[in-house]
Amino acid sequence: MILFQGVWRKVKLKGKPLASIVSAGLSRFGKLEGLCAREIFAQAAKEAYERCPRLDPKKDIKALFIGHMGESYEHQGHTGAIAADWAGVLHIPATRTEAACSSSGVALRAAVYAVASGLCDVVMVGGVEKMTHRSTPEVTEFLAMAADFPFEQWHGLTFPGLYALIATAHMHRYGTTEAQLAHVAVKNHYNGSLNPKAHIQKEITLEQALSSRVIAWPLKLFDCSLITDGASCLILTRPELAKKYTDAPVHIIGSGQACDMIGLYEREELTSLKAAKLAAKQAYEMAGVKPEDIDVAEVHDCFTIAEIVAYEDLGFCKPGEGGRLAESGETSLKGRIPVNTSGGLKAKGHPVGATGTAQAYEIYLQLTGQAEKRQVADAEIGLSHNVGGSGATATVHIYKRG
Amino acid sequence: MTAQPQNFTIEQFYKNICQKKLMGGKCRKCGKIHLPPRPLCDNCFSTEFEWVDLPTTGKLLTYTIIHVAPPQFQNMAPYTVGIVELENGIKLPGMIRDVPLDGIKIGMRLKMEFGGLQQTQQWPQWPRYYFKPL
Ligand SMILES: [Zn+2]
């Protein structure tokens, strides 16, 4: 594990908070007609400000990190400055991070660096994507930029196609079934039906999922996440200052990030994501917690197979048992370890740049008892897992109720 | 085995495909074979390479049948794309043709074929290869 040793200094962290979330905001997720990305981000910022009356955004916020994947959607780049402007916090350092679908997971990691280093007392971190005004083929093409163009797209692979390659390999190696994949979709749609901000707030049946049209066999329509508009943001501060802003902070006690080859075909294994496993190992060691300590998790279910692989990469079950875990109901709201209580990317939606901090938003709600109908009782430790591309980037964060 | 003074680039890889040659860049210092070829060995950081022929047969590791295709492939859908492990362990993706969709099996032996799609050397319109049953 030489790579891992180089990623962070083995200082005595073991559960010591790195940064604290004192507020969070989320726009509605869905087809937000007539709104630009910057306007959607302003909605998320507004909720974060309202939730934290002791915060004076103009005076307190010292930096902004924002995840945003594609300038192609709106012919608009330079999202850092735009987001700071529309959130009313001009003139601070504002930085855009891009790592495909993990753009804001990486932004969150950068915000943790800023706060944990002591350089900033309070930072804003978020993500945004405006996607639904473009046609499906256009979106497909923009998303495909997160894969290896000369060897993958050039030979006809699509994004669902790449995850389908993982699914086929998993089915062949472990006996995972299409019905087990469908169980993930049914669970996440149920959770989404309880989330007033989810893109699709409607339950589906196993039969519906299994009989939906094939996109990239073995993946069908209901195995795929949604093309969505949305934004998310968090206010982070140094743990010593958290109580100044809120009586109920959520501490980030573990933060991991790793990368791997861009091309799926080049990687050691086809049935797990090494970047995610490495990011999880870092986060668990920093936090001083084990997979069995996690009370609630938001994982990157861009496709149903991705959630099953995430169960295994995060240690919620042994390699190969993810399909059976999905089927067992243990990851449902009332199960042993509820996963994707928000509805996940599958039902809440997947505005790619917004996803990482939207996952953190859901964990923040869960750990502060604000998740309403989808509240997990006594949730104390949460985890988020955000993957870019077919696994070339992954971030994992671990949170503890303050 | 051939040693040529060309750059060890992806463009050159596809120019070789145009010549119906599947080649990788072999590091002269540590012997690692790179596909895609690269200018800097990720193992020993050497920049000295030679082109080597790669085996054109291998076995299928995994596959998918694409039904919803990007615009340029729409007239071919549904079609199969897989990842093939060549005899020397190097892997690469490609379309699988000349076999019925329900006849494709993981582990089946495949052979690379060149052409069958438009062939042009012009960057970035690379030529394509595909796989068919051995
Ligand atoms: Zn070398």
XYZ file of C-alpha atoms and ligand atoms in Angstrom:
537
model
C 0.000 0.000 0.000
C 2.704 2.474 -0.953
C 0.229 4.758 -2.702
C -1.892 4.940 0.406
C 1.030 5.869 2.666
C 1.840 8.794 0.427
C -1.653 10.220 0.509
C -1.799 11.485 4.061
C 0.570 11.842 6.927
C -0.072 9.261 9.632
C -0.739 11.810 12.326
C -2.877 10.861 15.294
C -6.314 11.586 13.927
C -8.364 8.559 14.987
C -11.698 10.256 15.186
C -10.446 13.782 15.798
C -12.711 16.124 13.819
C -11.032 17.584 10.734
C -13.789 20.086 10.039
C -17.380 20.639 11.110
C -20.505 21.161 9.051
C -22.555 23.928 10.656
C -25.108 24.344 7.903
C -26.199 22.891 4.581
C -28.487 23.694 1.686
C -29.940 21.887 -1.297
C -31.944 23.170 -4.247
C -34.878 21.132 -5.408
C -33.595 18.377 -7.706
C -35.319 17.853 -11.042
C -36.049 19.625 -14.277
C -35.568 23.248 -13.205
C -36.764 24.978 -16.334
C -35.587 28.484 -17.065
C -32.875 28.503 -14.436
C -29.122 28.743 -15.049
C -26.647 26.809 -12.894
C -25.710 29.955 -10.986
C -29.332 30.623 -10.075
C -29.798 27.068 -8.863
C -26.671 27.360 -6.728
C -28.098 30.529 -5.165
C -31.109 28.469 -3.977
C -28.823 26.030 -2.180
C -26.817 28.892 -0.649
C -30.018 30.586 0.543
C -31.119 27.482 2.451
C -27.665 27.152 4.048
C -27.777 30.804 5.182
C -31.313 30.472 6.570
C -30.392 27.372 8.522
C -27.509 29.200 10.197
C -28.695 32.592 11.489
C -25.511 33.093 13.482
C -23.467 33.085 10.268
C -22.711 36.399 8.562
C -21.843 35.085 5.088
C -20.120 38.246 3.842
C -17.960 38.547 6.934
C -17.397 34.912 7.899
C -16.961 32.916 4.670
C -13.310 33.018 3.678
C -13.228 30.672 0.667
C -15.516 28.785 -1.701
C -14.908 25.444 -3.392
C -17.421 24.318 -5.993
C -17.705 21.097 -7.951
C -18.910 21.492 -11.541
C -18.284 18.959 -14.250
C -19.159 20.404 -17.628
C -18.954 23.781 -19.298
C -20.549 22.199 -22.383
C -24.063 22.300 -20.903
C -24.316 26.079 -20.735
C -21.196 27.115 -22.679
C -20.084 28.405 -19.328
C -16.946 27.714 -17.378
C -15.239 29.713 -14.614
C -17.822 28.474 -12.128
C -15.835 29.408 -9.007
C -16.203 33.153 -9.425
C -19.769 32.882 -10.733
C -20.896 30.799 -7.756
C -19.271 33.189 -5.269
C -20.981 36.132 -6.987
C -24.459 34.562 -7.069
C -24.103 33.358 -3.470
C -23.321 36.947 -2.429
C -19.807 36.257 -1.204
C -17.673 38.053 -3.792
C -13.946 38.731 -3.559
C -13.033 35.603 -1.598
C -10.883 32.911 -3.220
C -13.362 30.808 -5.190
C -12.179 27.598 -6.809
C -13.906 25.138 -9.120
C -12.962 21.478 -8.845
C -13.605 18.971 -11.622
C -13.428 15.199 -11.254
C -16.423 14.126 -13.346
C -19.271 12.870 -11.112
C -17.099 13.263 -8.024
C -16.431 16.957 -8.682
C -18.006 18.085 -5.408
C -16.672 15.133 -3.404
C -13.293 16.498 -4.404
C -14.463 20.043 -3.529
C -15.421 18.792 -0.077
C -11.994 17.252 0.328
C -10.396 20.581 -0.715
C -12.573 22.403 1.822
C -11.433 19.975 4.514
C -7.821 20.772 3.569
C -8.534 24.505 3.850
C -10.132 24.235 7.274
C -7.918 21.512 8.757
C -4.773 23.379 7.704
C -5.941 26.380 9.703
C -5.786 28.631 6.627
C -9.540 29.335 6.744
C -11.963 29.486 9.660
C -15.139 29.187 7.601
C -15.540 27.962 4.012
C -18.462 27.296 1.726
C -18.347 24.139 -0.383
C -20.838 22.905 -2.912
C -21.596 21.724 -6.389
C -23.924 22.425 -9.271
C -24.988 21.071 -12.653
C -27.672 22.163 -15.105
C -28.324 19.282 -17.502
C -31.969 18.793 -18.440
C -32.158 21.491 -21.135
C -29.859 19.435 -23.356
C -30.932 16.396 -25.372
C -30.154 12.910 -24.055
C -27.564 12.233 -26.808
C -25.833 15.533 -25.968
C -25.771 14.729 -22.230
C -24.530 11.229 -23.034
C -21.684 12.736 -25.019
C -20.760 15.269 -22.292
C -20.763 12.577 -19.594
C -18.667 10.267 -21.743
C -15.813 12.757 -21.458
C -15.177 11.218 -18.030
C -14.127 7.964 -19.715
C -11.184 7.114 -21.968
C -12.019 8.526 -25.393
C -9.505 6.808 -27.743
C -10.103 3.281 -26.463
C -13.565 3.277 -24.871
C -15.956 5.694 -26.600
C -14.197 5.196 -29.900
C -15.212 1.549 -29.860
C -18.852 2.251 -29.089
C -18.851 2.226 -25.293
C -21.267 4.483 -23.462
C -21.367 5.251 -19.747
C -24.109 2.719 -19.043
C -21.999 0.384 -21.214
C -18.973 0.749 -18.933
C -20.988 -0.036 -15.803
C -22.641 -2.877 -17.711
C -19.163 -4.358 -18.240
C -18.729 -4.271 -14.455
C -22.184 -5.810 -13.960
C -21.568 -8.671 -16.412
C -18.215 -9.446 -14.773
C -19.839 -9.357 -11.304
C -22.678 -11.639 -12.409
C -20.234 -14.076 -13.964
C -17.833 -14.130 -11.021
C -20.284 -14.078 -8.115
C -23.649 -15.112 -9.511
C -25.186 -11.671 -8.973
C -28.608 -11.509 -10.671
C -30.575 -8.907 -12.605
C -33.225 -9.122 -9.871
C -30.638 -8.191 -7.244
C -29.754 -5.114 -9.316
C -33.444 -4.265 -9.526
C -33.771 -4.466 -5.723
C -31.410 -1.478 -5.467
C -33.652 0.545 -7.787
C -36.837 -0.401 -5.898
C -35.291 0.572 -2.540
C -33.926 3.893 -3.797
C -37.204 4.842 -5.478
C -39.033 4.085 -2.222
C -36.617 6.355 -0.326
C -36.986 9.013 -3.018
C -40.769 8.885 -2.582
C -40.194 10.199 0.968
C -37.869 13.024 -0.107
C -39.683 16.231 -1.096
C -36.600 17.446 -2.985
C -36.074 14.267 -5.046
C -36.385 14.391 -8.834
C -38.690 11.319 -8.910
C -40.886 10.850 -5.843
C -42.538 7.662 -6.985
C -42.198 4.040 -5.951
C -41.519 1.327 -8.512
C -41.999 -2.439 -8.384
C -39.450 -5.149 -8.995
C -41.419 -6.194 -12.094
C -41.349 -2.656 -13.482
C -37.587 -2.443 -12.971
C -36.941 -5.834 -14.544
C -39.160 -5.237 -17.547
C -37.931 -1.736 -18.379
C -36.187 -1.359 -21.725
C -32.570 -2.420 -22.094
C -30.050 0.428 -22.257
C -26.805 -1.576 -22.137
C -27.448 -5.196 -21.227
C -27.634 -6.239 -18.409
C -28.548 -2.678 -17.385
C -32.080 -1.494 -18.057
C -33.710 1.909 -17.794
C -34.402 1.497 -14.065
C -30.786 0.533 -13.420
C -29.678 4.020 -14.515
C -29.569 7.297 -12.579
C -31.372 10.418 -13.744
C -30.335 13.443 -15.762
C -31.133 16.210 -13.302
C -30.598 19.884 -12.486
C -29.549 20.756 -8.964
C -27.123 22.311 -6.518
C -25.908 21.582 -3.020
C -23.784 23.391 -0.477
C -22.343 23.118 3.007
C -20.803 25.574 5.439
C -17.677 24.155 7.057
C -15.702 25.527 9.961
C -12.877 24.531 12.284
C -14.196 22.139 14.936
C -13.218 24.538 17.763
C -15.474 27.196 16.239
C -18.455 24.997 15.405
C -20.520 25.823 18.502
C -20.247 29.516 17.669
C -22.441 28.859 14.622
C -24.738 26.037 15.694
C -25.679 23.897 18.687
C -25.835 20.824 16.436
C -22.731 20.525 14.254
C -21.745 17.439 12.293
C -18.036 16.669 12.411
C -16.111 15.272 9.455
C -13.823 12.710 11.077
C -12.485 10.928 7.999
C -11.683 12.042 4.457
C -10.239 9.821 1.760
C -9.529 10.313 -1.923
C -7.719 8.241 -4.535
C -7.444 7.871 -8.290
C -6.979 5.017 -10.745
C -6.467 4.605 -14.488
C -9.120 6.391 -16.556
C -9.806 3.300 -18.678
C -11.801 0.524 -17.020
C -9.985 -2.002 -19.224
C -6.597 -1.074 -17.764
C -7.488 -1.767 -14.145
C -6.497 -4.763 -12.030
C -10.074 -5.810 -11.340
C -13.412 -5.400 -13.069
C -15.628 -6.198 -10.084
C -14.457 -3.530 -7.641
C -13.128 0.028 -7.762
C -9.642 0.256 -6.297
C -9.840 4.048 -5.952
C -12.948 3.664 -3.776
C -11.369 0.939 -1.662
C -8.285 3.108 -1.059
C -10.367 6.196 -0.275
C -12.462 4.160 2.171
C -9.391 2.737 3.885
C -7.987 6.232 4.412
C -11.292 7.562 5.717
C -11.906 4.636 8.092
C -8.370 4.823 9.515
C -8.588 8.580 10.021
C -11.980 8.294 11.640
C -11.006 5.315 13.764
C -14.241 3.555 12.831
C -15.105 0.304 11.090
C -17.720 -0.420 8.431
C -20.004 -1.941 11.070
C -20.008 1.383 12.963
C -21.717 3.219 10.071
C -25.374 3.998 10.824
C -26.327 5.542 7.485
C -24.576 5.912 4.123
C -25.022 7.728 0.841
C -23.202 5.862 -1.928
C -22.656 6.573 -5.603
C -25.470 4.619 -7.306
C -25.062 6.104 -10.789
C -26.114 2.588 -11.853
C -27.572 -0.132 -9.620
C -24.425 -2.251 -10.006
C -22.392 0.691 -8.662
C -24.299 0.530 -5.351
C -23.680 -3.219 -5.082
C -19.959 -2.754 -5.752
C -19.937 0.129 -3.234
C -21.298 -2.173 -0.486
C -18.290 -4.401 -1.082
C -15.664 -1.671 -1.543
C -16.842 0.029 1.672
C -16.766 -3.223 3.644
C -20.529 -3.411 4.319
C -20.259 -7.001 3.099
C -17.618 -9.316 1.686
C -16.608 -9.140 -2.004
C -19.276 -10.876 -4.068
C -22.036 -10.556 -1.474
C -23.327 -7.129 -2.530
C -26.173 -8.555 -4.602
C -27.415 -10.660 -1.719
C -27.094 -7.668 0.656
C -29.317 -5.623 -1.666
C -31.871 -8.419 -1.780
C -31.826 -8.977 2.006
C -33.358 -5.577 2.778
C -30.570 -4.755 5.233
C -29.750 -1.566 3.322
C -33.352 -0.332 3.320
C -34.576 2.424 5.638
C -35.425 0.035 8.460
C -32.478 -2.301 7.826
C -29.147 -2.813 9.583
C -27.384 -0.165 7.485
C -29.684 2.129 5.501
C -28.063 3.204 2.208
C -29.191 6.097 0.017
C -31.978 7.300 2.279
C -32.279 10.383 0.035
C -33.281 8.218 -2.919
C -29.726 8.249 -4.215
C -28.657 9.244 -7.676
C -31.282 6.776 -8.869
C -34.359 8.673 -7.612
C -33.174 11.911 -6.008
C -31.234 12.553 -9.221
C -27.679 13.011 -10.430
C -26.741 16.587 -11.315
C -23.179 15.358 -11.607
C -21.237 18.271 -10.106
C -23.704 18.632 -7.217
C -23.743 14.982 -6.174
C -20.859 14.736 -3.677
C -22.015 17.575 -1.443
C -25.665 16.577 -1.916
C -24.734 13.238 -0.339
C -23.083 15.132 2.541
C -26.281 17.218 2.851
C -28.374 14.079 3.371
C -25.937 12.729 5.977
C -26.032 16.143 7.699
C -29.844 15.946 7.850
C -29.741 12.377 9.148
C -27.191 13.072 11.881
C -29.028 16.204 13.052
C -32.440 14.517 13.049
C -33.850 16.638 10.203
C -34.547 13.865 7.664
C -38.293 13.755 8.426
C -40.083 10.717 6.954
C -36.824 9.034 6.013
C -35.067 9.650 9.353
C -32.882 6.773 10.552
C -33.371 6.427 14.316
C -30.348 7.390 16.459
C -28.006 7.871 13.509
C -24.652 8.950 14.913
C -22.040 8.024 12.313
C -22.560 8.492 8.574
C -20.576 7.942 5.389
C -20.635 9.325 1.846
C -19.008 7.704 -1.188
C -18.682 9.655 -4.428
C -17.192 8.181 -7.609
C -16.012 9.946 -10.765
C -16.253 8.262 -14.160
C -16.106 4.476 -14.116
C -13.908 4.695 -11.014
C -10.924 6.881 -11.935
C -11.631 9.115 -8.919
C -13.292 8.319 -5.604
C -13.825 10.194 -2.365
C -15.138 8.830 0.915
C -16.085 10.983 3.905
C -17.098 9.894 7.408
C -19.234 12.082 9.656
C -20.102 12.063 13.353
C -22.909 13.821 15.178
C -21.369 16.704 17.192
C 9.850 -7.387 -33.082
C 10.574 -4.032 -34.651
C 12.339 -0.941 -33.390
C 11.221 2.274 -35.054
C 12.037 5.877 -34.326
C 8.393 6.968 -34.154
C 6.816 8.622 -31.173
C 5.141 6.297 -28.739
C 1.766 7.945 -29.032
C -1.868 6.929 -29.278
C -1.957 8.446 -32.756
C 0.902 6.195 -33.819
C -0.837 3.187 -32.234
C -3.795 3.809 -34.545
C -1.518 4.389 -37.545
C -0.135 0.918 -36.831
C -3.723 -0.409 -36.714
C -4.130 1.088 -40.220
C -1.251 -1.140 -41.264
C -3.120 -4.067 -39.640
C -0.535 -4.224 -36.866
C -1.408 -4.390 -33.163
C 1.604 -2.961 -31.365
C 2.524 -1.735 -27.905
C 5.417 0.303 -26.556
C 7.980 -1.786 -24.676
C 10.182 0.002 -22.145
C 13.826 -0.668 -23.019
C 14.871 -0.286 -19.384
C 12.375 -2.362 -17.382
C 10.639 -4.334 -20.135
C 7.084 -3.255 -19.292
C 4.790 -3.280 -22.311
C 2.421 -0.342 -22.453
C -0.932 -0.276 -24.193
C -1.819 2.507 -24.795
C 1.802 3.390 -25.532
C 3.088 6.285 -23.398
C 6.024 8.709 -23.557
C 7.094 8.039 -19.953
C 7.280 4.566 -18.419
C 4.967 4.578 -15.385
C 7.104 1.881 -13.815
C 10.694 3.200 -14.109
C 10.227 6.658 -15.730
C 12.379 5.742 -18.700
C 11.611 7.432 -22.038
C 13.278 4.750 -24.168
C 10.833 2.451 -25.925
C 10.544 0.091 -28.840
C 7.425 -1.029 -30.708
C 6.589 -4.689 -30.222
C 3.952 -6.818 -31.899
C 1.199 -7.927 -29.541
C -0.720 -11.177 -29.808
C -3.995 -10.673 -31.658
C -5.829 -13.493 -29.908
C -7.186 -13.639 -26.399
C -10.187 -14.386 -24.229
C -13.282 -12.377 -23.389
C -13.296 -11.021 -19.812
C -16.650 -9.222 -19.857
C -19.128 -7.707 -22.293
C -22.247 -5.605 -22.732
C -24.855 -5.322 -25.446
C -25.394 -1.652 -26.216
C -28.990 -0.867 -27.161
C -28.929 2.904 -26.648
C -25.976 3.991 -28.757
C -24.205 7.297 -29.402
C -25.242 8.948 -32.709
C -22.347 7.570 -34.772
C -23.131 3.968 -33.744
C -26.914 4.132 -33.862
C -27.286 2.182 -37.101
C -25.328 -0.710 -35.578
C -27.355 -1.078 -32.338
C -27.747 -3.467 -30.679
C -24.058 -4.347 -30.756
C -21.620 -5.994 -28.362
C -18.540 -4.453 -26.797
C -16.228 -6.425 -24.571
C -12.880 -6.306 -22.824
C -10.443 -8.847 -24.210
C -7.356 -10.140 -22.437
C -4.663 -10.886 -24.990
C -2.393 -13.920 -24.652
C 0.273 -11.803 -22.919
C -2.142 -10.399 -20.320
C -2.685 -6.976 -21.896
C -6.343 -5.925 -22.028
C -8.274 -3.734 -24.404
C -11.890 -3.050 -25.283
C -13.448 -3.555 -28.675
C -16.599 -4.514 -30.538
C -17.338 -8.205 -30.987
C -18.798 -9.119 -34.372
C -19.712 -12.164 -36.436
C -21.378 -13.950 -33.512
C -25.069 -13.910 -32.540
C -25.822 -11.769 -29.473
C -26.945 -14.802 -27.487
C -23.838 -16.750 -28.494
C -21.399 -14.502 -26.660
C -19.864 -16.069 -23.547
C -17.293 -14.874 -21.047
C -14.064 -16.802 -21.560
C -14.646 -17.379 -25.284
C -11.572 -17.118 -27.501
C -11.476 -14.138 -29.856
C -9.237 -12.835 -32.583
C -8.651 -9.229 -33.578
C -9.691 -8.174 -37.075
C -8.781 -4.916 -38.716
C -11.099 -2.763 -40.741
C -14.733 -3.265 -41.530
C -15.368 0.326 -40.505
C -14.094 3.427 -42.202
C -10.333 3.477 -42.543
C -8.531 6.769 -42.508
C -5.229 7.815 -41.062
C -6.428 11.319 -40.398
C -6.283 12.449 -36.783
C -8.492 12.116 -34.840
C -10.512 9.823 -37.119
C -8.685 6.725 -36.015
C -9.223 3.423 -37.801
C -11.009 0.736 -35.796
C -10.317 -2.858 -34.944
C -12.826 -5.394 -33.711
C -12.933 -8.954 -32.411
C -14.503 -12.086 -33.829
C -14.627 -15.710 -32.648
C -11.454 -17.657 -33.197
Zn 10.188 1.058 -17.583
